[in-house]
PDB file of C-alpha atoms in Angstrom:
ATOM      1  CA  MET A 950     107.814  85.121  43.830  1.00 61.00           C
ATOM      2  CA  THR A 951     105.304  86.406  46.357  1.00 71.00           C
ATOM      3  CA  VAL A 952     103.039  84.042  48.229  1.00 74.00           C
ATOM      4  CA  ASP A 953      99.322  84.596  47.698  1.00 84.00           C
ATOM      5  CA  ARG A 954      97.810  84.995  51.180  1.00 88.00           C
ATOM      6  CA  ASN A 955      94.578  83.182  50.346  1.00 91.00           C
ATOM      7  CA  ALA A 956      96.495  80.277  48.832  1.00 92.00           C
ATOM      8  CA  LEU A 957      98.777  80.174  51.899  1.00 93.00           C
ATOM      9  CA  LYS A 958      95.782  80.018  54.260  1.00 95.00           C
ATOM     10  CA  LYS A 959      94.348  77.175  52.202  1.00 95.00           C
ATOM     11  CA  TRP A 960      97.725  75.387  52.196  1.00 96.00           C
ATOM     12  CA  GLU A 961      98.032  75.746  55.979  1.00 96.00           C
ATOM     13  CA  LYS A 962      94.526  74.319  56.526  1.00 97.00           C
ATOM     14  CA  VAL A 963      95.299  71.346  54.299  1.00 97.00           C
ATOM     15  CA  ARG A 964      98.643  70.760  56.047  1.00 97.00           C
ATOM     16  CA  GLN A 965      97.050  70.876  59.513  1.00 98.00           C
ATOM     17  CA  PHE A 966      94.273  68.530  58.415  1.00 98.00           C
ATOM     18  CA  ALA A 967      96.743  66.039  56.939  1.00 98.00           C
ATOM     19  CA  LEU A 968      98.933  66.050  60.044  1.00 98.00           C
ATOM     20  CA  GLY A 969      95.859  65.517  62.235  1.00 98.00           C
ATOM     21  CA  LEU A 970      95.068  62.165  60.626  1.00 98.00           C
ATOM     22  CA  PRO A 971      95.924  59.041  62.668  1.00 98.00           C
ATOM     23  CA  GLY A 972      99.616  58.156  62.464  1.00 98.00           C
ATOM     24  CA  ALA A 973     100.461  61.056  60.142  1.00 98.00           C
ATOM     25  CA  THR A 974     103.951  62.540  60.247  1.00 98.00           C
ATOM     26  CA  GLU A 975     105.627  65.371  58.378  1.00 98.00           C
ATOM     27  CA  GLU A 976     108.956  64.929  56.636  1.00 97.00           C
ATOM     28  CA  PHE A 977     111.020  67.027  54.242  1.00 96.00           C
ATOM     29  CA  PRO A 978     112.538  64.824  51.540  1.00 93.00           C
ATOM     30  CA  TRP A 979     113.844  66.744  48.536  1.00 87.00           C
ATOM     31  CA  GLY A 980     113.461  69.956  50.587  1.00 89.00           C
ATOM     32  CA  GLU A 981     109.664  69.820  50.307  1.00 93.00           C
ATOM     33  CA  ALA A 982     107.042  69.035  52.943  1.00 96.00           C
ATOM     34  CA  VAL A 983     105.178  65.740  52.706  1.00 98.00           C
ATOM     35  CA  ALA A 984     102.727  64.004  55.014  1.00 98.00           C
ATOM     36  CA  LYS A 985     103.314  60.300  55.517  1.00 98.00           C
ATOM     37  CA  VAL A 986     101.505  57.431  57.145  1.00 98.00           C
ATOM     38  CA  ASN A 987     103.257  54.130  57.804  1.00 96.00           C
ATOM     39  CA  ARG A 988     106.400  55.625  56.154  1.00 97.00           C
ATOM     40  CA  LYS A 989     104.512  56.231  52.866  1.00 97.00           C
ATOM     41  CA  VAL A 990     103.630  59.633  51.399  1.00 97.00           C
ATOM     42  CA  PHE A 991      99.921  60.382  51.153  1.00 98.00           C
ATOM     43  CA  VAL A 992     100.196  64.081  50.296  1.00 98.00           C
ATOM     44  CA  PHE A 993     102.977  66.181  48.820  1.00 97.00           C
ATOM     45  CA  LEU A 994     102.753  69.734  50.183  1.00 97.00           C
ATOM     46  CA  GLY A 995     105.710  71.339  48.435  1.00 92.00           C
ATOM     47  CA  VAL A 996     107.192  74.503  49.943  1.00 89.00           C
ATOM     48  CA  ASP A 997     105.586  77.609  51.430  1.00 84.00           C
ATOM     49  CA  ASP A 998     108.571  79.971  51.117  1.00 84.00           C
ATOM     50  CA  GLY A 999     107.537  81.522  47.814  1.00 81.00           C
ATOM     51  CA  SER A1000     110.267  79.786  45.809  1.00 83.00           C
ATOM     52  CA  HIS A1001     107.621  77.722  43.963  1.00 85.00           C
ATOM     53  CA  PRO A1002     103.873  78.159  43.487  1.00 87.00           C
ATOM     54  CA  LEU A1003     101.825  76.715  46.354  1.00 92.00           C
ATOM     55  CA  GLY A1004     100.174  73.413  45.623  1.00 95.00           C
ATOM     56  CA  VAL A1005      99.296  69.974  46.918  1.00 97.00           C
ATOM     57  CA  THR A1006      99.542  66.557  45.321  1.00 97.00           C
ATOM     58  CA  VAL A1007      97.212  63.718  46.289  1.00 98.00           C
ATOM     59  CA  LYS A1008      96.505  60.167  45.147  1.00 98.00           C
ATOM     60  CA  LEU A1009      92.908  59.770  43.995  1.00 97.00           C
ATOM     61  CA  THR A1010      91.928  56.273  42.920  1.00 95.00           C
ATOM     62  CA  ASP A1011      88.174  56.975  42.902  1.00 94.00           C
ATOM     63  CA  GLU A1012      87.377  57.793  39.272  1.00 95.00           C
ATOM     64  CA  THR A1013      84.846  60.508  40.126  1.00 96.00           C
ATOM     65  CA  ALA A1014      87.134  62.290  42.590  1.00 95.00           C
ATOM     66  CA  HIS A1015      90.067  61.980  40.177  1.00 96.00           C
ATOM     67  CA  ALA A1016      88.066  63.460  37.310  1.00 96.00           C
ATOM     68  CA  HIS A1017      86.801  66.272  39.565  1.00 96.00           C
ATOM     69  CA  ALA A1018      90.349  67.086  40.689  1.00 97.00           C
ATOM     70  CA  MET A1019      91.674  67.002  37.125  1.00 97.00           C
ATOM     71  CA  ALA A1020      88.982  69.517  36.122  1.00 96.00           C
ATOM     72  CA  SER A1021      90.399  72.046  38.615  1.00 96.00           C
ATOM     73  CA  PRO A1022      92.247  75.023  37.117  1.00 95.00           C
ATOM     74  CA  GLY A1023      95.894  74.142  36.520  1.00 95.00           C
ATOM     75  CA  ALA A1024      95.557  70.541  37.754  1.00 96.00           C
ATOM     76  CA  GLU A1025      97.717  67.957  36.062  1.00 96.00           C
ATOM     77  CA  PRO A1026      98.840  64.366  36.455  1.00 96.00           C
ATOM     78  CA  THR A1027     101.873  64.294  38.724  1.00 95.00           C
ATOM     79  CA  GLY A1028     105.235  63.860  37.043  1.00 92.00           C
ATOM     80  CA  TYR A1029     107.789  61.080  37.448  1.00 90.00           C
ATOM     81  CA  GLY A1030     105.155  58.542  36.404  1.00 90.00           C
ATOM     82  CA  LEU A1031     103.058  59.125  39.527  1.00 93.00           C
ATOM     83  CA  GLY A1032     100.139  60.440  37.461  1.00 93.00           C
ATOM     84  CA  LYS A1033      99.666  56.950  36.014  1.00 93.00           C
ATOM     85  CA  ALA A1034      98.957  55.705  39.568  1.00 94.00           C
ATOM     86  CA  GLY A1035      96.286  58.363  40.212  1.00 96.00           C
ATOM     87  CA  TRP A1036      98.411  61.190  41.675  1.00 97.00           C
ATOM     88  CA  VAL A1037      97.137  64.689  40.832  1.00 97.00           C
ATOM     89  CA  SER A1038      99.040  67.957  41.350  1.00 97.00           C
ATOM     90  CA  LEU A1039      96.798  70.894  42.240  1.00 97.00           C
ATOM     91  CA  PRO A1040      98.018  74.499  42.264  1.00 95.00           C
ATOM     92  CA  LEU A1041      96.399  76.652  44.957  1.00 95.00           C
ATOM     93  CA  GLN A1042      96.917  80.111  43.477  1.00 91.00           C
ATOM     94  CA  GLU A1043      94.878  79.570  40.309  1.00 90.00           C
ATOM     95  CA  LYS A1044      91.607  81.454  40.010  1.00 91.00           C
ATOM     96  CA  GLY A1045      88.862  78.936  40.808  1.00 92.00           C
ATOM     97  CA  ALA A1046      91.212  76.587  42.692  1.00 94.00           C
ATOM     98  CA  PRO A1047      89.452  74.059  44.943  1.00 96.00           C
ATOM     99  CA  SER A1048      88.409  75.153  48.436  1.00 96.00           C
ATOM    100  CA  ALA A1049      90.357  74.041  51.498  1.00 96.00           C
ATOM    101  CA  GLU A1050      87.417  71.815  52.456  1.00 97.00           C
ATOM    102  CA  LEU A1051      87.442  69.997  49.120  1.00 97.00           C
ATOM    103  CA  LEU A1052      91.220  69.664  49.230  1.00 98.00           C
ATOM    104  CA  CYS A1053      90.923  68.137  52.714  1.00 98.00           C
ATOM    105  CA  ASP A1054      88.386  65.627  51.356  1.00 98.00           C
ATOM    106  CA  TRP A1055      90.905  64.645  48.683  1.00 98.00           C
ATOM    107  CA  VAL A1056      93.709  64.440  51.254  1.00 98.00           C
ATOM    108  CA  GLU A1057      91.542  62.080  53.295  1.00 98.00           C
ATOM    109  CA  GLU A1058      90.878  59.925  50.237  1.00 97.00           C
ATOM    110  CA  SER A1059      94.598  59.832  49.501  1.00 98.00           C
ATOM    111  CA  TYR A1060      95.274  58.891  53.132  1.00 98.00           C
ATOM    112  CA  ARG A1061      92.723  56.072  52.976  1.00 98.00           C
ATOM    113  CA  THR A1062      94.464  54.726  49.868  1.00 96.00           C
ATOM    114  CA  ILE A1063      97.839  54.589  51.630  1.00 96.00           C
ATOM    115  CA  ALA A1064      97.078  53.999  55.337  1.00 98.00           C
ATOM    116  CA  PRO A1065      96.870  50.560  56.964  1.00 97.00           C
ATOM    117  CA  GLN A1066      93.389  49.311  57.869  1.00 97.00           C
ATOM    118  CA  ARG A1067      93.910  49.765  61.634  1.00 97.00           C
ATOM    119  CA  LEU A1068      94.506  53.518  61.148  1.00 98.00           C
ATOM    120  CA  ILE A1069      91.541  53.827  58.784  1.00 97.00           C
ATOM    121  CA  ALA A1070      89.409  52.150  61.469  1.00 97.00           C
ATOM    122  CA  GLU A1071      90.751  54.684  63.995  1.00 97.00           C
ATOM    123  CA  LEU A1072      89.795  57.533  61.642  1.00 97.00           C
ATOM    124  CA  ASP A1073      86.316  56.071  61.118  1.00 97.00           C
ATOM    125  CA  ALA A1074      85.826  55.814  64.902  1.00 95.00           C
ATOM    126  CA  ARG A1075      86.340  59.575  65.333  1.00 89.00           C
TER     127      ARG A1075
END
């Protein structure tokens, strides 16, 4: 499977944004990239090697943001029961996929849902 260059650029922007948030770290459980804060995943980034379609998965508890994300082409509730807790999987290669800027907004919302208050305060102070 070839990697769509536009989707890869978008994925890289989202990854860099996520890792720039206070206390964020990158780990590779299950062979896939994730960004964590306080040892908890706030965004699943998958793989960028072309073995699977590029995508990101975020937790959106705000009803409006969740509905907006779910209306994106190819979006679906995340498997393994995570969708019931507000997690949304978003493919990046679909025509009409969300922009990197919108994805970063959703990553920030997901971060704010997971991060401790002291790190959210640090983010707000930026």
